[in-house]
Amino acid sequence: MHRHSTNPRPAPNNGHLPRRPANQLLGRDYILLVMGQGLSLFGSMMLRFAMSMWVLDETGSATVFASVLAAAIVPTILLSPFGGVLADRVNRRTIMVALDAGSGLLVLAAASWFAVQDGGFSIIAVGALMVSLSVLSAFETPTVQAALPQLLRGSGEAVIRRGMAVINQVQQLSSLLPSFIGGALYGLIGIGPLLGVTIACFFCTAALECFIRLEPPHENEPREPIPPTMDHAHSDRPTPQSDGTETSPSGTARGWISDIAAALRFLTHERPNILRLMLLASVINLFAVGYSAVGFPFMIRTVLGFDAAVYGICDGIIGIAAVIGAILAGLFAAALTIDRMPTAMAALGAVILPAGIGFLLPLGNMAKLIALVSSCCLVSLACSFTNIIAIPAIQIRTPETMTGKVMSLLASFATCTQPLGQMLYGWLYDTVAPEWILVGTAAAILMLSAVSAPLFAHFDGRRDEHVTPCV
């Protein structure tokens, strides 16, 4: 027996891709990605908070800024699929660096414009800035979601879920901190320095991302075998050049659309259960957005009659609950396999019921407020668990050269349901008693969990059984 037959030599290093650490969650590349995402999101949320305060001060109308945010959703819906194509054609590190640096330059240009204008404020400039940043975000989100499984490739499904959980924790903290410190800073230093904080966050993120080691996606073997029916879809894939750049045989809009069509064929013909999961997640997002973004403030301010200060405290409590949920999901990530999805959905529906029951009972407004806030805290916890189950399940079952496109389609689906949920629940709260809306929402989610149970019991079986998740 040859000695080396039981002790294979390590794979040779090609010089620019260092050997990965045993625990990739402690590796430099993953830590840099997490730090960058935290800084970038902190800057984005600080900018949104600063802009909202500024617009309210200058116009006295929340509707004006809400209209700007609604307009900013459109590029995300329309351009996210093309962002996914780019993420699967070009080095993902390069995209992240360029987009964060571009975001910093956009905010810098806007801040300079505000500084030289008489009076400073311009709602047109604010709108242009928010829409432009939304365009860049449409390309960055699928890139980051594709980069995570690429960084953790070969570590196992549980590690990918833990990695996703850590990023969720950082994102929740980065979203929470601006709401706590933004108001104080805005009152003390004004809009200009807050824009400076945002600019610094974007540029620091771009600098950190420069040191992430990621090879272009086409240089790797797919994490799952591509079925023969998909081979023709690769005709428009970029070809690596000696200088590290990529070119496409078509290089046209037709080639990009062909890539999106290939992703849709993959979802409809090869992995239909992934598509069903994506659609189910979008429906859950519709309920969650309607319940939290519309119902929560409406019930506190209008139904119960509490002032803005009470609402701010309650919103901060919900934010803390979201952070705790992300931490708990990370602790239990190894056990959160796809077959647990119906249980997580049932828990999400069940925790909405106490709020509905509280509003049905002859309780005082303070007791109803406590029931509502407690329910929303538990909803945040349940949403953290459903996210950790669903998103990694999609990522690990998608070929590496198609992860960006598939995740961008998920982003488009979820983004589309946000205005739908807001409009639906806005109409419901104008026409139906709030307690019945809460009970109905809980019943709908519980019904979805029961109906979808067979799907998750055999998620990788039947038509999907020829493809094994590569972890």
CSV table of C-alpha atoms in Angstrom, one decimal:
chain,number,residue,atom,x,y,z
A,1,MET,CA,0.0,0.0,0.0
A,2,HIS,CA,1.3,3.4,-0.9
A,3,ARG,CA,1.6,5.7,2.0
A,4,HIS,CA,0.2,8.7,0.1
A,5,SER,CA,-3.0,6.8,-0.8
A,6,THR,CA,-4.4,7.4,2.7
A,7,ASN,CA,-2.8,10.8,3.2
A,8,PRO,CA,-3.4,12.8,0.1
A,9,ARG,CA,-1.3,15.8,-0.5
A,10,PRO,CA,-3.0,19.2,-0.1
A,11,ALA,CA,-4.2,20.9,-3.2
A,12,PRO,CA,-1.5,23.1,-4.7
A,13,ASN,CA,-1.9,26.8,-4.1
A,14,ASN,CA,-2.1,28.8,-7.3
A,15,GLY,CA,-0.4,31.8,-5.7
A,16,HIS,CA,-3.2,34.3,-5.5
A,17,LEU,CA,-5.8,32.2,-3.7
A,18,PRO,CA,-4.6,31.3,-0.2
A,19,ARG,CA,-5.5,28.2,1.6
A,20,ARG,CA,-8.8,28.6,3.4
A,21,PRO,CA,-8.9,28.3,7.3
A,22,ALA,CA,-10.4,25.3,9.0
A,23,ASN,CA,-13.2,27.5,10.4
A,24,GLN,CA,-14.1,29.9,7.6
A,25,LEU,CA,-16.3,31.9,9.9
A,26,LEU,CA,-13.1,33.0,11.6
A,27,GLY,CA,-11.3,33.6,8.3
A,28,ARG,CA,-10.2,37.0,7.2
A,29,ASP,CA,-12.4,37.2,4.1
A,30,TYR,CA,-15.6,36.4,6.0
A,31,ILE,CA,-14.8,38.9,8.8
A,32,LEU,CA,-14.1,41.6,6.2
A,33,LEU,CA,-17.4,40.9,4.5
A,34,VAL,CA,-19.3,41.1,7.8
A,35,MET,CA,-17.6,44.3,8.8
A,36,GLY,CA,-18.2,45.8,5.4
A,37,GLN,CA,-21.9,44.9,5.5
A,38,GLY,CA,-22.3,46.4,9.0
A,39,LEU,CA,-20.6,49.7,8.0
A,40,SER,CA,-22.5,50.0,4.7
A,41,LEU,CA,-25.9,49.3,6.2
A,42,PHE,CA,-25.2,51.7,9.1
A,43,GLY,CA,-24.3,54.4,6.6
A,44,SER,CA,-27.5,53.7,4.5
A,45,MET,CA,-29.8,53.7,7.6
A,46,MET,CA,-28.1,56.9,8.9
A,47,LEU,CA,-28.7,58.6,5.5
A,48,ARG,CA,-32.3,57.5,5.4
A,49,PHE,CA,-32.9,58.7,8.9
A,50,ALA,CA,-31.1,62.1,8.3
A,51,MET,CA,-33.0,62.6,5.0
A,52,SER,CA,-36.4,61.9,6.7
A,53,MET,CA,-35.7,64.3,9.5
A,54,TRP,CA,-34.5,67.0,7.1
A,55,VAL,CA,-37.5,66.6,4.7
A,56,LEU,CA,-39.9,66.8,7.7
A,57,ASP,CA,-38.2,69.9,9.0
A,58,GLU,CA,-38.2,71.6,5.6
A,59,THR,CA,-41.6,70.6,4.2
A,60,GLY,CA,-43.6,69.5,7.3
A,61,SER,CA,-44.9,66.6,5.2
A,62,ALA,CA,-44.2,62.9,5.8
A,63,THR,CA,-46.0,62.2,2.5
A,64,VAL,CA,-43.3,63.9,0.5
A,65,PHE,CA,-40.5,61.7,1.8
A,66,ALA,CA,-42.7,58.6,1.7
A,67,SER,CA,-43.3,59.3,-2.0
A,68,VAL,CA,-39.5,59.6,-2.5
A,69,LEU,CA,-39.0,56.2,-0.8
A,70,ALA,CA,-41.8,54.6,-2.9
A,71,ALA,CA,-40.1,55.9,-6.1
A,72,ALA,CA,-36.8,54.4,-4.9
A,73,ILE,CA,-38.4,50.9,-4.8
A,74,VAL,CA,-38.9,50.9,-8.6
A,75,PRO,CA,-35.2,50.5,-9.6
A,76,THR,CA,-34.8,47.6,-7.1
A,77,ILE,CA,-37.7,45.7,-8.7
A,78,LEU,CA,-36.6,46.3,-12.3
A,79,LEU,CA,-32.8,46.2,-12.0
A,80,SER,CA,-32.2,43.4,-9.4
A,81,PRO,CA,-32.3,40.6,-12.0
A,82,PHE,CA,-29.6,42.5,-14.0
A,83,GLY,CA,-27.6,42.9,-10.8
A,84,GLY,CA,-27.7,39.1,-10.4
A,85,VAL,CA,-26.4,38.6,-13.9
A,86,LEU,CA,-23.5,41.0,-13.2
A,87,ALA,CA,-22.8,39.1,-10.0
A,88,ASP,CA,-22.5,35.9,-11.9
A,89,ARG,CA,-20.3,37.3,-14.7
A,90,VAL,CA,-17.8,39.5,-12.8
A,91,ASN,CA,-15.6,39.2,-9.7
A,92,ARG,CA,-18.0,39.8,-6.9
A,93,ARG,CA,-15.4,41.7,-4.8
A,94,THR,CA,-14.9,44.1,-7.6
A,95,ILE,CA,-18.6,44.8,-7.8
A,96,MET,CA,-18.9,45.4,-4.1
A,97,VAL,CA,-16.0,47.8,-4.0
A,98,ALA,CA,-17.2,49.7,-7.0
A,99,LEU,CA,-20.8,50.0,-5.7
A,100,ASP,CA,-19.8,51.1,-2.2
A,101,ALA,CA,-17.3,53.6,-3.5
A,102,GLY,CA,-20.0,54.8,-6.0
A,103,SER,CA,-22.4,55.3,-3.2
A,104,GLY,CA,-19.9,57.4,-1.2
A,105,LEU,CA,-19.3,59.5,-4.3
A,106,LEU,CA,-23.0,60.0,-4.8
A,107,VAL,CA,-23.6,61.2,-1.2
A,108,LEU,CA,-20.5,63.4,-1.5
A,109,ALA,CA,-21.8,65.0,-4.7
A,110,ALA,CA,-25.2,65.6,-3.1
A,111,ALA,CA,-23.7,67.0,0.1
A,112,SER,CA,-21.6,69.4,-2.0
A,113,TRP,CA,-24.7,70.4,-4.0
A,114,PHE,CA,-26.7,71.1,-0.8
A,115,ALA,CA,-23.8,73.2,0.6
A,116,VAL,CA,-23.6,75.6,-2.4
A,117,GLN,CA,-27.3,76.0,-2.8
A,118,ASP,CA,-29.2,79.0,-1.3
A,119,GLY,CA,-31.1,77.5,1.6
A,120,GLY,CA,-29.4,74.1,1.0
A,121,PHE,CA,-32.6,72.0,0.8
A,122,SER,CA,-33.8,70.7,-2.5
A,123,ILE,CA,-36.5,67.9,-2.6
A,124,ILE,CA,-35.5,67.1,-6.2
A,125,ALA,CA,-31.9,66.6,-5.2
A,126,VAL,CA,-33.0,64.4,-2.2
A,127,GLY,CA,-35.2,62.3,-4.6
A,128,ALA,CA,-32.4,62.0,-7.1
A,129,LEU,CA,-30.0,60.8,-4.4
A,130,MET,CA,-32.3,58.2,-3.0
A,131,VAL,CA,-33.3,56.8,-6.4
A,132,SER,CA,-29.6,56.7,-7.5
A,133,LEU,CA,-28.6,54.8,-4.3
A,134,SER,CA,-31.5,52.4,-4.9
A,135,VAL,CA,-30.1,51.7,-8.4
A,136,LEU,CA,-26.7,50.8,-6.9
A,137,SER,CA,-28.4,48.7,-4.2
A,138,ALA,CA,-30.2,46.7,-6.8
A,139,PHE,CA,-26.8,45.5,-8.0
A,140,GLU,CA,-25.2,45.2,-4.6
A,141,THR,CA,-27.7,43.0,-2.8
A,142,PRO,CA,-27.6,40.0,-5.1
A,143,THR,CA,-23.8,40.3,-5.2
A,144,VAL,CA,-23.4,40.1,-1.5
A,145,GLN,CA,-25.9,37.2,-1.2
A,146,ALA,CA,-23.9,35.3,-3.9
A,147,ALA,CA,-20.6,36.1,-2.3
A,148,LEU,CA,-21.5,34.6,1.1
A,149,PRO,CA,-21.9,31.0,-0.1
A,150,GLN,CA,-18.9,31.4,-2.3
A,151,LEU,CA,-16.7,32.4,0.7
A,152,LEU,CA,-18.0,29.5,2.8
A,153,ARG,CA,-17.9,27.0,0.0
A,154,GLY,CA,-17.2,23.4,1.2
A,155,SER,CA,-17.9,24.3,4.9
A,156,GLY,CA,-21.3,22.6,5.2
A,157,GLU,CA,-24.9,23.7,5.2
A,158,ALA,CA,-24.9,24.4,9.0
A,159,VAL,CA,-21.8,26.7,8.6
A,160,ILE,CA,-23.6,28.7,5.8
A,161,ARG,CA,-26.6,29.1,8.1
A,162,ARG,CA,-24.4,30.3,11.0
A,163,GLY,CA,-22.6,32.6,8.6
A,164,MET,CA,-26.0,34.1,7.4
A,165,ALA,CA,-27.1,34.4,11.1
A,166,VAL,CA,-24.0,36.5,11.9
A,167,ILE,CA,-24.6,38.8,9.0
A,168,ASN,CA,-28.2,39.1,10.1
A,169,GLN,CA,-27.1,40.1,13.6
A,170,VAL,CA,-24.7,42.7,12.3
A,171,GLN,CA,-27.4,44.0,10.0
A,172,GLN,CA,-30.0,44.3,12.8
A,173,LEU,CA,-27.5,46.2,15.0
A,174,SER,CA,-26.6,48.5,12.1
A,175,SER,CA,-30.2,49.2,11.5
A,176,LEU,CA,-31.0,49.8,15.2
A,177,LEU,CA,-28.2,52.1,16.1
A,178,PRO,CA,-29.1,55.0,13.7
A,179,SER,CA,-32.6,55.2,15.2
A,180,PHE,CA,-31.1,55.6,18.7
A,181,ILE,CA,-28.3,58.0,18.0
A,182,GLY,CA,-29.5,59.6,14.7
A,183,GLY,CA,-32.0,61.9,16.4
A,184,ALA,CA,-29.5,63.2,19.0
A,185,LEU,CA,-26.8,63.7,16.3
A,186,TYR,CA,-29.2,65.5,14.0
A,187,GLY,CA,-30.2,67.9,16.7
A,188,LEU,CA,-26.6,68.6,17.8
A,189,ILE,CA,-24.7,68.7,14.5
A,190,GLY,CA,-27.3,69.1,11.7
A,191,ILE,CA,-27.6,67.4,8.3
A,192,GLY,CA,-24.1,68.2,7.0
A,193,PRO,CA,-22.0,66.2,9.5
A,194,LEU,CA,-24.5,63.3,9.3
A,195,LEU,CA,-24.0,63.1,5.5
A,196,GLY,CA,-20.2,63.1,6.3
A,197,VAL,CA,-20.8,60.0,8.5
A,198,THR,CA,-22.6,58.3,5.7
A,199,ILE,CA,-19.8,59.1,3.2
A,200,ALA,CA,-17.1,57.8,5.6
A,201,CYS,CA,-19.1,54.6,6.1
A,202,PHE,CA,-19.4,53.9,2.3
A,203,PHE,CA,-15.7,54.7,1.6
A,204,CYS,CA,-14.5,52.6,4.6
A,205,THR,CA,-16.6,49.7,3.4
A,206,ALA,CA,-15.1,49.9,-0.1
A,207,ALA,CA,-11.6,50.0,1.5
A,208,LEU,CA,-12.3,46.9,3.6
A,209,GLU,CA,-13.8,45.0,0.6
A,210,CYS,CA,-10.6,45.6,-1.4
A,211,PHE,CA,-8.9,43.0,0.8
A,212,ILE,CA,-11.5,40.2,0.4
A,213,ARG,CA,-10.1,37.4,-1.6
A,214,LEU,CA,-12.8,36.2,-4.1
A,215,GLU,CA,-12.1,34.6,-7.5
A,216,PRO,CA,-14.5,35.3,-10.4
A,217,PRO,CA,-17.5,32.9,-10.2
A,218,HIS,CA,-16.7,31.3,-13.6
A,219,GLU,CA,-13.3,30.0,-12.3
A,220,ASN,CA,-15.0,27.6,-9.9
A,221,GLU,CA,-16.8,24.4,-10.4
A,222,PRO,CA,-20.6,24.8,-9.8
A,223,ARG,CA,-21.6,23.8,-6.3
A,224,GLU,CA,-24.1,21.5,-7.9
A,225,PRO,CA,-24.0,19.6,-11.2
A,226,ILE,CA,-25.7,21.6,-14.0
A,227,PRO,CA,-28.3,19.5,-15.7
A,228,PRO,CA,-27.8,18.8,-19.4
A,229,THR,CA,-30.9,20.9,-20.2
A,230,MET,CA,-29.1,23.9,-18.9
A,231,ASP,CA,-26.0,23.6,-21.0
A,232,HIS,CA,-27.3,25.8,-23.8
A,233,ALA,CA,-28.0,28.6,-21.3
A,234,HIS,CA,-24.2,29.0,-20.8
A,235,SER,CA,-23.6,30.2,-24.3
A,236,ASP,CA,-23.7,33.8,-23.1
A,237,ARG,CA,-21.4,33.2,-20.0
A,238,PRO,CA,-18.3,35.4,-19.8
A,239,THR,CA,-15.0,33.9,-20.9
A,240,PRO,CA,-12.0,34.5,-18.6
A,241,GLN,CA,-9.1,36.4,-20.1
A,242,SER,CA,-5.4,36.3,-19.2
A,243,ASP,CA,-5.6,39.7,-17.5
A,244,GLY,CA,-8.5,38.6,-15.2
A,245,THR,CA,-11.2,40.4,-17.1
A,246,GLU,CA,-14.3,38.9,-18.5
A,247,THR,CA,-16.0,39.1,-21.9
A,248,SER,CA,-19.2,37.7,-23.1
A,249,PRO,CA,-19.7,36.2,-26.6
A,250,SER,CA,-22.8,38.4,-27.0
A,251,GLY,CA,-22.0,41.2,-24.6
A,252,THR,CA,-25.4,42.7,-25.4
A,253,ALA,CA,-28.7,43.2,-23.6
A,254,ARG,CA,-29.8,40.0,-25.4
A,255,GLY,CA,-27.1,38.1,-23.5
A,256,TRP,CA,-28.1,39.5,-20.2
A,257,ILE,CA,-31.8,38.7,-20.8
A,258,SER,CA,-30.7,35.2,-21.9
A,259,ASP,CA,-29.0,34.8,-18.5
A,260,ILE,CA,-32.1,35.8,-16.6
A,261,ALA,CA,-34.1,33.4,-18.8
A,262,ALA,CA,-31.6,30.6,-17.9
A,263,ALA,CA,-32.2,31.3,-14.2
A,264,LEU,CA,-35.9,31.1,-14.7
A,265,ARG,CA,-35.6,27.8,-16.6
A,266,PHE,CA,-33.4,26.5,-13.8
A,267,LEU,CA,-36.1,27.4,-11.2
A,268,THR,CA,-39.1,26.2,-13.3
A,269,HIS,CA,-37.6,23.0,-14.8
A,270,GLU,CA,-34.7,21.8,-12.6
A,271,ARG,CA,-35.5,23.1,-9.1
A,272,PRO,CA,-39.2,24.0,-8.9
A,273,ASN,CA,-39.2,23.6,-5.2
A,274,ILE,CA,-36.8,26.5,-4.9
A,275,LEU,CA,-39.2,28.6,-6.9
A,276,ARG,CA,-42.0,27.5,-4.6
A,277,LEU,CA,-40.0,28.5,-1.6
A,278,MET,CA,-39.2,31.9,-3.1
A,279,LEU,CA,-42.9,32.6,-3.8
A,280,LEU,CA,-43.9,31.4,-0.3
A,281,ALA,CA,-41.2,33.7,1.3
A,282,SER,CA,-42.6,36.6,-0.7
A,283,VAL,CA,-46.1,36.0,0.5
A,284,ILE,CA,-44.9,35.8,4.1
A,285,ASN,CA,-43.1,39.1,3.5
A,286,LEU,CA,-46.4,40.6,2.3
A,287,PHE,CA,-48.0,39.7,5.6
A,288,ALA,CA,-45.0,40.8,7.7
A,289,VAL,CA,-44.7,44.2,5.9
A,290,GLY,CA,-48.4,44.8,6.3
A,291,TYR,CA,-48.5,43.9,9.9
A,292,SER,CA,-45.3,45.8,11.0
A,293,ALA,CA,-45.0,48.7,8.6
A,294,VAL,CA,-48.7,49.6,8.4
A,295,GLY,CA,-50.6,47.9,11.3
A,296,PHE,CA,-48.1,48.5,14.1
A,297,PRO,CA,-47.9,52.3,13.9
A,298,PHE,CA,-51.6,52.6,13.0
A,299,MET,CA,-52.8,50.7,16.0
A,300,ILE,CA,-50.5,52.6,18.4
A,301,ARG,CA,-51.1,56.1,17.1
A,302,THR,CA,-54.7,55.9,15.8
A,303,VAL,CA,-56.5,53.0,17.5
A,304,LEU,CA,-54.9,53.3,20.9
A,305,GLY,CA,-54.2,57.0,20.7
A,306,PHE,CA,-50.6,57.1,22.0
A,307,ASP,CA,-48.2,59.9,21.0
A,308,ALA,CA,-45.1,59.7,18.8
A,309,ALA,CA,-42.8,59.3,21.9
A,310,VAL,CA,-44.5,56.1,22.9
A,311,TYR,CA,-44.4,54.8,19.4
A,312,GLY,CA,-40.6,55.6,19.3
A,313,ILE,CA,-40.0,53.6,22.5
A,314,CYS,CA,-42.1,50.7,21.2
A,315,ASP,CA,-40.3,50.7,17.8
A,316,GLY,CA,-36.9,50.6,19.7
A,317,ILE,CA,-38.1,47.6,21.7
A,318,ILE,CA,-39.0,45.8,18.5
A,319,GLY,CA,-35.5,46.6,17.1
A,320,ILE,CA,-33.9,45.1,20.2
A,321,ALA,CA,-36.1,42.0,19.8
A,322,ALA,CA,-34.9,41.7,16.2
A,323,VAL,CA,-31.3,41.7,17.3
A,324,ILE,CA,-32.1,39.1,19.9
A,325,GLY,CA,-33.8,37.0,17.3
A,326,ALA,CA,-30.8,37.1,15.0
A,327,ILE,CA,-28.6,36.0,17.9
A,328,LEU,CA,-30.9,33.1,18.8
A,329,ALA,CA,-31.2,32.0,15.2
A,330,GLY,CA,-27.4,31.9,15.0
A,331,LEU,CA,-27.2,29.8,18.1
A,332,PHE,CA,-29.7,27.3,16.7
A,333,ALA,CA,-28.5,27.6,13.1
A,334,ALA,CA,-27.2,24.0,12.9
A,335,ALA,CA,-30.7,22.6,13.6
A,336,LEU,CA,-32.6,25.0,11.3
A,337,THR,CA,-32.9,22.7,8.3
A,338,ILE,CA,-35.4,23.2,5.5
A,339,ASP,CA,-37.8,20.6,7.0
A,340,ARG,CA,-38.3,23.0,10.0
A,341,MET,CA,-39.8,25.7,7.8
A,342,PRO,CA,-43.5,24.8,8.5
A,343,THR,CA,-42.8,24.9,12.2
A,344,ALA,CA,-41.2,28.3,12.0
A,345,MET,CA,-44.1,29.6,9.9
A,346,ALA,CA,-46.6,28.1,12.3
A,347,ALA,CA,-44.8,29.9,15.2
A,348,LEU,CA,-45.0,33.2,13.2
A,349,GLY,CA,-48.7,32.9,12.8
A,350,ALA,CA,-49.3,31.8,16.4
A,351,VAL,CA,-47.5,34.7,18.0
A,352,ILE,CA,-49.8,37.2,16.1
A,353,LEU,CA,-52.9,35.7,17.8
A,354,PRO,CA,-52.3,37.1,21.3
A,355,ALA,CA,-52.4,40.7,19.9
A,356,GLY,CA,-55.7,39.9,18.1
A,357,ILE,CA,-57.1,38.3,21.3
A,358,GLY,CA,-56.0,41.3,23.4
A,359,PHE,CA,-57.9,43.7,21.1
A,360,LEU,CA,-61.0,41.5,21.3
A,361,LEU,CA,-61.0,41.5,25.1
A,362,PRO,CA,-62.3,44.4,27.1
A,363,LEU,CA,-58.8,45.5,28.2
A,364,GLY,CA,-57.4,49.0,28.8
A,365,ASN,CA,-55.3,50.7,26.1
A,366,MET,CA,-52.1,50.1,28.1
A,367,ALA,CA,-52.8,46.4,28.3
A,368,LYS,CA,-53.5,46.2,24.6
A,369,LEU,CA,-50.3,48.1,23.9
A,370,ILE,CA,-48.3,45.6,25.9
A,371,ALA,CA,-50.0,42.7,24.1
A,372,LEU,CA,-49.3,44.3,20.7
A,373,VAL,CA,-45.6,45.1,21.4
A,374,SER,CA,-45.1,41.6,22.9
A,375,SER,CA,-46.6,40.0,19.8
A,376,CYS,CA,-44.5,42.1,17.5
A,377,CYS,CA,-41.3,41.2,19.4
A,378,LEU,CA,-42.2,37.5,19.0
A,379,VAL,CA,-42.9,38.1,15.3
A,380,SER,CA,-39.4,39.6,14.9
A,381,LEU,CA,-37.9,36.5,16.6
A,382,ALA,CA,-39.9,34.1,14.3
A,383,CYS,CA,-38.9,36.1,11.2
A,384,SER,CA,-35.3,35.7,12.1
A,385,PHE,CA,-35.7,31.9,12.2
A,386,THR,CA,-37.6,31.8,8.9
A,387,ASN,CA,-34.9,33.9,7.2
A,388,ILE,CA,-32.1,31.6,8.4
A,389,ILE,CA,-34.0,28.6,7.1
A,390,ALA,CA,-35.1,29.9,3.7
A,391,ILE,CA,-32.2,32.0,2.4
A,392,PRO,CA,-29.3,29.5,3.0
A,393,ALA,CA,-31.6,26.7,1.6
A,394,ILE,CA,-31.8,28.6,-1.7
A,395,GLN,CA,-28.1,29.5,-1.8
A,396,ILE,CA,-26.7,26.1,-1.2
A,397,ARG,CA,-29.0,24.4,-3.8
A,398,THR,CA,-28.1,26.9,-6.5
A,399,PRO,CA,-25.1,26.5,-8.7
A,400,GLU,CA,-22.4,29.1,-7.9
A,401,THR,CA,-22.5,30.5,-11.4
A,402,MET,CA,-26.3,31.2,-11.0
A,403,THR,CA,-26.5,32.2,-7.3
A,404,GLY,CA,-26.5,36.0,-8.1
A,405,LYS,CA,-29.4,35.7,-10.6
A,406,VAL,CA,-31.5,33.5,-8.4
A,407,MET,CA,-31.0,35.6,-5.3
A,408,SER,CA,-31.8,38.8,-7.4
A,409,LEU,CA,-35.1,37.2,-8.5
A,410,LEU,CA,-35.9,36.5,-4.8
A,411,ALA,CA,-35.1,40.2,-4.0
A,412,SER,CA,-37.4,41.3,-6.8
A,413,PHE,CA,-40.2,39.1,-5.6
A,414,ALA,CA,-39.9,40.3,-2.0
A,415,THR,CA,-39.6,43.9,-3.0
A,416,CYS,CA,-42.8,43.7,-5.2
A,417,THR,CA,-44.8,42.4,-2.2
A,418,GLN,CA,-43.8,45.4,0.0
A,419,PRO,CA,-46.0,48.0,-1.7
A,420,LEU,CA,-48.7,45.3,-2.2
A,421,GLY,CA,-48.7,44.5,1.5
A,422,GLN,CA,-48.7,48.2,2.4
A,423,MET,CA,-51.7,49.0,0.1
A,424,LEU,CA,-53.6,45.8,1.2
A,425,TYR,CA,-53.2,46.5,4.9
A,426,GLY,CA,-53.8,50.2,4.4
A,427,TRP,CA,-57.2,49.4,2.9
A,428,LEU,CA,-58.0,46.7,5.5
A,429,TYR,CA,-57.3,49.0,8.4
A,430,ASP,CA,-59.6,51.6,6.8
A,431,THR,CA,-62.5,49.1,6.5
A,432,VAL,CA,-62.1,46.3,9.0
A,433,ALA,CA,-61.7,46.3,12.8
A,434,PRO,CA,-58.0,45.8,13.7
A,435,GLU,CA,-58.6,42.8,15.9
A,436,TRP,CA,-60.1,40.8,13.0
A,437,ILE,CA,-57.2,41.8,10.8
A,438,LEU,CA,-54.8,40.4,13.3
A,439,VAL,CA,-56.7,37.2,13.7
A,440,GLY,CA,-57.1,36.9,10.0
A,441,THR,CA,-53.4,37.4,9.4
A,442,ALA,CA,-52.5,34.7,12.0
A,443,ALA,CA,-55.0,32.3,10.4
A,444,ALA,CA,-53.6,32.9,6.9
A,445,ILE,CA,-50.0,32.2,8.0
A,446,LEU,CA,-51.1,29.1,9.9
A,447,MET,CA,-52.9,27.8,6.9
A,448,LEU,CA,-49.9,28.5,4.7
A,449,SER,CA,-47.7,26.5,7.1
A,450,ALA,CA,-50.1,23.5,7.0
A,451,VAL,CA,-50.5,23.6,3.2
A,452,SER,CA,-46.7,23.9,2.6
A,453,ALA,CA,-45.7,21.1,5.0
A,454,PRO,CA,-45.6,18.4,2.2
A,455,LEU,CA,-43.3,20.6,0.2
A,456,PHE,CA,-40.7,20.8,2.9
A,457,ALA,CA,-41.0,17.2,3.9
A,458,HIS,CA,-39.7,16.2,0.5
A,459,PHE,CA,-37.9,19.4,-0.6
A,460,ASP,CA,-35.0,17.6,-2.3
A,461,GLY,CA,-37.0,14.7,-3.6
A,462,ARG,CA,-39.1,13.8,-6.6
A,463,ARG,CA,-38.1,16.1,-9.5
A,464,ASP,CA,-35.3,17.6,-7.5
A,465,GLU,CA,-33.8,14.3,-6.4
A,466,HIS,CA,-31.1,14.2,-9.1
A,467,VAL,CA,-29.5,17.4,-7.7
A,468,THR,CA,-27.8,17.0,-4.3
A,469,PRO,CA,-26.9,20.2,-2.3
A,470,CYS,CA,-23.2,20.6,-2.4
A,471,VAL,CA,-22.0,21.8,1.0
